[in-house]
Structure formats: C-alpha cells, structure tokens
Short mmCIF file of C-alpha atoms in Angstrom, two decimals:
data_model
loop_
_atom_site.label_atom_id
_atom_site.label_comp_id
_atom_site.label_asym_id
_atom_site.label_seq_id
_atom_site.Cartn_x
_atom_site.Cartn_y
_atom_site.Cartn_z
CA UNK A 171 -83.91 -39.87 -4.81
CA UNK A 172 -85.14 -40.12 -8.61
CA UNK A 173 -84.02 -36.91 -8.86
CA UNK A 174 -80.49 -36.74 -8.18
CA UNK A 175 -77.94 -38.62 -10.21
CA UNK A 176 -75.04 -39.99 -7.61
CA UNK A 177 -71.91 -41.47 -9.23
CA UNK A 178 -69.11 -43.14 -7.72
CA UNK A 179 -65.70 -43.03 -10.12
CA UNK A 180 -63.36 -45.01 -9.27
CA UNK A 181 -59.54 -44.83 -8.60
CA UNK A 182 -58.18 -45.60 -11.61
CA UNK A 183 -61.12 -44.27 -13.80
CA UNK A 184 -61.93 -40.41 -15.23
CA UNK A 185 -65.39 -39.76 -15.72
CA UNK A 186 -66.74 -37.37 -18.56
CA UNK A 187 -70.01 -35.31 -17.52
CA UNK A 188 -72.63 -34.35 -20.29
CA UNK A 189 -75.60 -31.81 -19.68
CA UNK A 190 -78.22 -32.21 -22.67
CA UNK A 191 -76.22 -34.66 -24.48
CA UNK A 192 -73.32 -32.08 -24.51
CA UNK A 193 -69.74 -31.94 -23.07
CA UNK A 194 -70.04 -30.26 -19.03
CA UNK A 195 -66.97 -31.33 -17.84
CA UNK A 196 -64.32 -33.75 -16.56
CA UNK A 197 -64.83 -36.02 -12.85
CA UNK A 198 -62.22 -37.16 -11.57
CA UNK A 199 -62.14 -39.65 -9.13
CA UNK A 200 -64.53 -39.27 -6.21
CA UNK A 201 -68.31 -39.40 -5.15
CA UNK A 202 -70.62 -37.29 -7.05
CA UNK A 203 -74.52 -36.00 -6.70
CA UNK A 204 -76.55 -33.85 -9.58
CA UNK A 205 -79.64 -32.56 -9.30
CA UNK A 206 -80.96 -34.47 -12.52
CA UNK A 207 -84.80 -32.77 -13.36
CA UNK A 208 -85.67 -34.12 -16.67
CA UNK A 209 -82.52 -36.53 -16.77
CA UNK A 210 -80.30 -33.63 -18.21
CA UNK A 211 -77.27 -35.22 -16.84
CA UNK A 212 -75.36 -38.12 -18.18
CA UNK A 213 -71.80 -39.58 -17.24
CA UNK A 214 -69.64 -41.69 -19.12
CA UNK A 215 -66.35 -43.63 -17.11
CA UNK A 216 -63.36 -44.50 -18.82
CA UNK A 217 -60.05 -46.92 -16.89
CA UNK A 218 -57.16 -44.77 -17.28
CA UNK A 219 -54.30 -47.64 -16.90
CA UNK A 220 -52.62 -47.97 -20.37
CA UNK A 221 -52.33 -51.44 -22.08
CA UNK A 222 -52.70 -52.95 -25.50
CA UNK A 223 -56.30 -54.04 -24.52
CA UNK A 224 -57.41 -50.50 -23.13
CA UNK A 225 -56.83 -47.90 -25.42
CA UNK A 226 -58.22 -43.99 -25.48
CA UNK A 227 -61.33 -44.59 -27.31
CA UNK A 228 -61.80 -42.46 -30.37
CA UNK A 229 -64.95 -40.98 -28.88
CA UNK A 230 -62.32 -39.60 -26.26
CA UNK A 231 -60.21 -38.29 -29.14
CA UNK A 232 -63.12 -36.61 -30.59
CA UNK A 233 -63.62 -34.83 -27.32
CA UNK A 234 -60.20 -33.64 -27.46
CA UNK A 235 -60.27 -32.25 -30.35
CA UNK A 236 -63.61 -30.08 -29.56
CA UNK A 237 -61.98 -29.44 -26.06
CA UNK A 238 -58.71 -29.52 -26.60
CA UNK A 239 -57.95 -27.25 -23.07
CA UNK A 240 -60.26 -29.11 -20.70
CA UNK A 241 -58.40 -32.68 -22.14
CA UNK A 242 -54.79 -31.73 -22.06
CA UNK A 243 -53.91 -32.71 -18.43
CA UNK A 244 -55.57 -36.09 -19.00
CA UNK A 245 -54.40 -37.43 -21.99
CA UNK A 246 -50.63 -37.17 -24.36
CA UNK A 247 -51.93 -37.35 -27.95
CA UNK A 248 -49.50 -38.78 -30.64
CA UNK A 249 -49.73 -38.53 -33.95
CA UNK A 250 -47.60 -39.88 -37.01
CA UNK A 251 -47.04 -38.98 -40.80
CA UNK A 252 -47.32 -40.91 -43.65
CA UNK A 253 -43.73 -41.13 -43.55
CA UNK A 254 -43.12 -41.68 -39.41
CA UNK A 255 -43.41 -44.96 -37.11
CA UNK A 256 -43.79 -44.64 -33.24
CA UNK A 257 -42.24 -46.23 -30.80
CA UNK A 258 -43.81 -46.47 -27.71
CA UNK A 259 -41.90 -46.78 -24.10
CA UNK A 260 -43.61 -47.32 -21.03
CA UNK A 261 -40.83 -46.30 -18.27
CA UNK A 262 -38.54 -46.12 -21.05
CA UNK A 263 -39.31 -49.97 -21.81
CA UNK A 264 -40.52 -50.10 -25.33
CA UNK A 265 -44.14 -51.58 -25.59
CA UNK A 266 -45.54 -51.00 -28.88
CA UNK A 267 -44.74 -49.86 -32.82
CA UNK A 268 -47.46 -47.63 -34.45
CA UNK A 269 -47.26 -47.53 -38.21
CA UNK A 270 -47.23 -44.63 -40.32
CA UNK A 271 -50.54 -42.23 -40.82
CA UNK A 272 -52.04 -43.12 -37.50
CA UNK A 273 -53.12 -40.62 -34.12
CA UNK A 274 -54.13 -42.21 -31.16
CA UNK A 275 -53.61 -40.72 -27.12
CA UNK A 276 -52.76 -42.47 -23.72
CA UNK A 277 -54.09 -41.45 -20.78
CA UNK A 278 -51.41 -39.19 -18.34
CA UNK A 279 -51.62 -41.85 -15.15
CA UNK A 280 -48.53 -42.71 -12.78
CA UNK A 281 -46.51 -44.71 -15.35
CA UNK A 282 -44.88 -42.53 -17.58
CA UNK A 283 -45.57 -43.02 -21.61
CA UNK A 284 -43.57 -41.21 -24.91
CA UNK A 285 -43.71 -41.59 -28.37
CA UNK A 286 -40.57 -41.47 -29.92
CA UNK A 287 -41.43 -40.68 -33.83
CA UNK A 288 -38.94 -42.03 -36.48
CA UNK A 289 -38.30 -40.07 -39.54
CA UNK A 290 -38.34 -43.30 -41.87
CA UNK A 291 -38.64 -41.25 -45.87
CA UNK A 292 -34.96 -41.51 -46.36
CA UNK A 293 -33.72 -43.78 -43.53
CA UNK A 294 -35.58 -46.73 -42.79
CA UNK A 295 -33.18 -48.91 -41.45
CA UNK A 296 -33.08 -49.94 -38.12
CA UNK A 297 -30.29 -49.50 -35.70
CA UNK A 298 -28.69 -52.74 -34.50
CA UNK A 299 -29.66 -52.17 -31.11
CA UNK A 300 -33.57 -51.82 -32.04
CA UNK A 301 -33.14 -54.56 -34.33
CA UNK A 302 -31.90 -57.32 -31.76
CA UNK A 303 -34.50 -56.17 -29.41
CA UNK A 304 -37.55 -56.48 -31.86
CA UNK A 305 -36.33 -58.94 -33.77
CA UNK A 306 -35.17 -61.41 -30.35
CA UNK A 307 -38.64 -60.66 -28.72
CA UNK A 308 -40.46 -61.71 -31.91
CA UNK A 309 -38.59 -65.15 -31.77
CA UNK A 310 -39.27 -65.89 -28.39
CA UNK A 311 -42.71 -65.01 -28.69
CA UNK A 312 -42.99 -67.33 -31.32
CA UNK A 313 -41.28 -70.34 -29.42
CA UNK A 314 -43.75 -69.06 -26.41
CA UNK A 315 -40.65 -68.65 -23.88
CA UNK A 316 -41.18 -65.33 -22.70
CA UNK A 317 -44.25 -62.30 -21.92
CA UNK A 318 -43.85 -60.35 -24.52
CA UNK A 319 -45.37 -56.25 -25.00
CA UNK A 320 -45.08 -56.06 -28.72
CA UNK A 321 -47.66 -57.97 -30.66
CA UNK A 322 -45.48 -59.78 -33.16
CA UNK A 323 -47.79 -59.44 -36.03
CA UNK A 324 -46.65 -55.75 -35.77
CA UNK A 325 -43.17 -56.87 -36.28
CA UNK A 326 -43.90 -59.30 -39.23
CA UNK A 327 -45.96 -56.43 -41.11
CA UNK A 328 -43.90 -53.47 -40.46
CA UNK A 329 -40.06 -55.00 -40.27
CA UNK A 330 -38.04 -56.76 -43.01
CA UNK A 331 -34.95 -58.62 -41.79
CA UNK A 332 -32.30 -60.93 -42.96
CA UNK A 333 -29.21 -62.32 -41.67
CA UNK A 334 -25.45 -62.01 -43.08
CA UNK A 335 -23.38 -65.40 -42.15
CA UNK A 336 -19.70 -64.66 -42.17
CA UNK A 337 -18.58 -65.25 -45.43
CA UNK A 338 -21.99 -64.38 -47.14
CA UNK A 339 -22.31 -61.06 -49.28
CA UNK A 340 -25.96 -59.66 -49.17
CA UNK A 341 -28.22 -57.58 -51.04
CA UNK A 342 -30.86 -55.24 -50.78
CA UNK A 343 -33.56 -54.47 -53.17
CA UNK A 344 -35.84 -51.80 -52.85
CA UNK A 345 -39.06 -51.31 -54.81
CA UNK A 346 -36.79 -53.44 -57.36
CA UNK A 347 -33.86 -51.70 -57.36
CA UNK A 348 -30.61 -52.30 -55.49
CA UNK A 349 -30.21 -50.04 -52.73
CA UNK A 350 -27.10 -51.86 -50.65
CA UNK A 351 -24.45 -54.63 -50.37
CA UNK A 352 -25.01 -55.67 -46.99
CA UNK A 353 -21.74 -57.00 -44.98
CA UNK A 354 -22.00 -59.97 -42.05
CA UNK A 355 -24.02 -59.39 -39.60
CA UNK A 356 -28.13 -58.89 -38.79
CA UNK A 357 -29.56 -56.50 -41.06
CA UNK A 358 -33.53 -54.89 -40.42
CA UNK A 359 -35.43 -52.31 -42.04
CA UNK A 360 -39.02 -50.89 -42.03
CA UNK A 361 -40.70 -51.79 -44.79
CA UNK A 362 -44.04 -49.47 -44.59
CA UNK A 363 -44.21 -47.13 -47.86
CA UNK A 364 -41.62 -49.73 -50.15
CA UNK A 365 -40.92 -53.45 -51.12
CA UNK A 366 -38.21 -54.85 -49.71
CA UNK A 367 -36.09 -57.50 -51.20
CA UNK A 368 -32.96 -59.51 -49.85
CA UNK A 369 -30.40 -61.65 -51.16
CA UNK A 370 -27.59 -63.75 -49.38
CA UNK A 371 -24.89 -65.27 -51.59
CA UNK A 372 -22.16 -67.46 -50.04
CA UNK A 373 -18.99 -66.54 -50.87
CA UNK A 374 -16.71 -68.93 -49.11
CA UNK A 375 -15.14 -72.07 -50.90
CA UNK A 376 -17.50 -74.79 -52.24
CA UNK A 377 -17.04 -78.31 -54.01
CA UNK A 378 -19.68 -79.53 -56.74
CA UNK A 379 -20.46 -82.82 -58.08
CA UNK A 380 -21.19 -83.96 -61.41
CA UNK A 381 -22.34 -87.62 -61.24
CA UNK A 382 -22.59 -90.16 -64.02
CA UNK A 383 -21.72 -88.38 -66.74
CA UNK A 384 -21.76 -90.81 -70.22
CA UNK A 385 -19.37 -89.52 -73.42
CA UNK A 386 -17.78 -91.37 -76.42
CA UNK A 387 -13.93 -90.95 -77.11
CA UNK A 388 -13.11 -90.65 -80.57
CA UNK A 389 -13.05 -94.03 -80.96
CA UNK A 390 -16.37 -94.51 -80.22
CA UNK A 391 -15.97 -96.15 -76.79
CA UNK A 392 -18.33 -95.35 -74.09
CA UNK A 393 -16.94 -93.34 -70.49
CA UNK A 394 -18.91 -93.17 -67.36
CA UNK A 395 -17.41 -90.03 -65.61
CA UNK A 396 -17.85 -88.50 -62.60
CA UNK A 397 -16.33 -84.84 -61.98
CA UNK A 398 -15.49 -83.15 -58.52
CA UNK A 399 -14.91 -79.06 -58.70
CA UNK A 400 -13.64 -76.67 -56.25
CA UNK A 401 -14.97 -73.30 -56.88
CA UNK A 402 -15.69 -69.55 -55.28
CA UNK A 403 -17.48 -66.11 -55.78
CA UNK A 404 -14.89 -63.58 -56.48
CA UNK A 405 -17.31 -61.28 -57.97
CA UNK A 406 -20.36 -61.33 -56.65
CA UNK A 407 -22.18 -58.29 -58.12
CA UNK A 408 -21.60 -59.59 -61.27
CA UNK A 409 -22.76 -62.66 -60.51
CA UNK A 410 -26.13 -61.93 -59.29
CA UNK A 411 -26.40 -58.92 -62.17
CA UNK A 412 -25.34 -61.23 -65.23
CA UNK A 413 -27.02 -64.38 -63.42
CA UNK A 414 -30.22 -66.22 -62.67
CA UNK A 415 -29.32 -69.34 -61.31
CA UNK A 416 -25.37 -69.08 -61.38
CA UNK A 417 -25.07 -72.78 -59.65
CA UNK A 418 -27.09 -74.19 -62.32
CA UNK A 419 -24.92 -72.11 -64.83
CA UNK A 420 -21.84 -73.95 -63.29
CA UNK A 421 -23.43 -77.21 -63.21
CA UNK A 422 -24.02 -77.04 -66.70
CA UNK A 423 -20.57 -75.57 -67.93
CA UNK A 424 -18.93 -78.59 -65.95
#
C-alpha cells in the first residue's frame, strides 16, 4: 500500500528512523511497516562491519552527539588530543594509527575494537616491539608480499625511523636541537607536532686514499704521491658539533 512504508534491514546493517525529517529512533535488524500519511517517515541504513573502507559516517557522529543515550549501545566513540595518537586493535590485532586532534566511532558488532591512546607530548618514541611491527609491515607492503591492515602512507606521515649498524653512533635532532645519542639498534619515533632529524656516523676503522698527489722537493724536482691512511671516530660528538663534512676535512688535511 502507498501508505505504509515497509523496510527490510538487513543482518549486518542498523537502520536510523526519522519522523518529519527528525531523529525517531534506532531499527535494528528485522522487517518493518509504518503507517506513512503524508510521507512523514524516512529511514536511513548503515553496514555495521568495521573496515578501512566503511567507516561511521560523520552524519552518524552528529547523531550521537544530539542523542548521545539512544547511540551508546551501537557505536564506541574515540577521540584524540592534539597531543595523542590511536592505535587501533581489532581482536587485539592492531589495524590502524589515528593521528593527533581527530574523533571518529566504530560500530559495537561481534568483533571486538579499542583504541589504545598514546600520550606522545613528552614521549614520542616508539617501543621496539611497536616499531618492528609497523615498521616490518610497511616494508612488506611496499615489496607487495603480504595483506597488510595499516595503510602505509599512515606510517610514512606519522613515523620517523632510522637504523643503528653495530659500530655506528646516531643522533637525534628535534625541531633542530639534539635530543639523543642513539646506540645500535632500530630506532622510531612519532613525528606529529615536531621535526625530526637523524644522523648515523660510523665509528669503526676506515682507510682513505689520496691519489696523485704532485709536490716539488726543495730542489725543485717534481713527486707524484699517492697516500693511504688508517683512521677512526673517537669522539664523535665533537665531530659532528665542530664539523660539516669531517671526511672532506680529513681529505684535505692529508
């Protein structure tokens, strides 16, 4: 009949019911019928399985906020501070980063999702564990070896990362001061809010070169010399405070 309004929402849906172009209530799955004189009634279906390609719509949000009582069985709202990043787990598997100053919800369904917020003002490195897991999933993505949850353009943007070779010293700069001498070893930090900088000097032996070289001994006879030179950082805060390019320093002093 033209004058009912019969809806049908589906398993893995949640329907939102407006009277007058106004919030009437939630429908959860099932088979409907309204008595709809002058088309006063109006529903709206939204798929309630979460994934980086269905997301609570901010219309939804908006809802929430207005109804916040009516919405709370339906939907865990997150929310993080300008000085916060969320991690997302699925199941406890991780499956998503959201950066600082940014709300969003996911729908309560049969799979279990958290946020776990990050306190990143004062610490914003990562933990070695978190590290190897972003940083390992980003690679493979890359090299298209494995399905991967975490887009990696989130990683790029929101993670610097260097690593330490045995024998290396490394350094941290941050907003262009140093922060850190960084030891061997895989080093990662969130870089939302600052500039990050890093610096890896090699400390081990090394042998340098000088080719060719053309002097005149006192009595005025012409040398072709070549020099070999065995040398090592023993200082190497002082060498990358007091200098630029200390291998081209070297060269030259040769």
């Amino acid at each position: 009949m033209l004058l009912q309004l019969r809806v049908i929402v589906p398993e893995t849906y949640i329907g939102v019911l407006y009277k007058y172009e106004q919030f009437a209530k939630i429908l959860l799955p099932g088979k409907y019928t309204f008595w709809n004189f002058g088309h006063k009634y109006r529903v709206e279906q939204f798929q309630t399985i979460n994934s980086k390609d269905n997301v609570v719509p901010e219309k939804v949000l908006i809802l929430a906020d207005l109804h916040g009582s009516e919405f709370a069985d339906y939907l865990q709202r997150w929310e993080t501070s300008d000085q916060e990043v969320g991690l997302v787990y699925e199941d406890n598997l991780l499956m998503g980063i959201k950066p600082p100053g940014s709300r969003g919800a996911y729908w309560n369904g049969p799979r279990t999702v958290r946020v776990r917020k990050l306190d990143i003002s004062i610490d914003f490195k990562l933990n070695a564990q978190l590290a190897s897991q972003l940083l390992a999933d980003s690679k493979a993505k890359l090299k298209n070896q494995v399905r991967h949850t975490i887009d990696n353009d989130v990683i790029v943007n929101g993670i610097t990362s260097v690593k330490v070779p045995e024998g290396h010293v490394g350094f941290l700069e941050v907003d262009g001061e140093q922060s850190t001498v960084l030891t061997p070893g895989l080093h990662a930090w969130w870089k939302y809010n600052r500039a990050l900088e890093t610096k890896v000097m090699n400390c081990r032996v090394q042998n340098m070169d000088v080719n060719g070289q053309e002097i005149l001994t006192k009595d005025r006879v012409e040398l072709r010399i070549n020099l070999s030179t065995t040398w090592q950082i023993i200082d190497p805060q002082k060498v990358k405070t007091e200098l630029e390019d200390h291998e081209g320093y070297l060269y030259r002093e040769v």
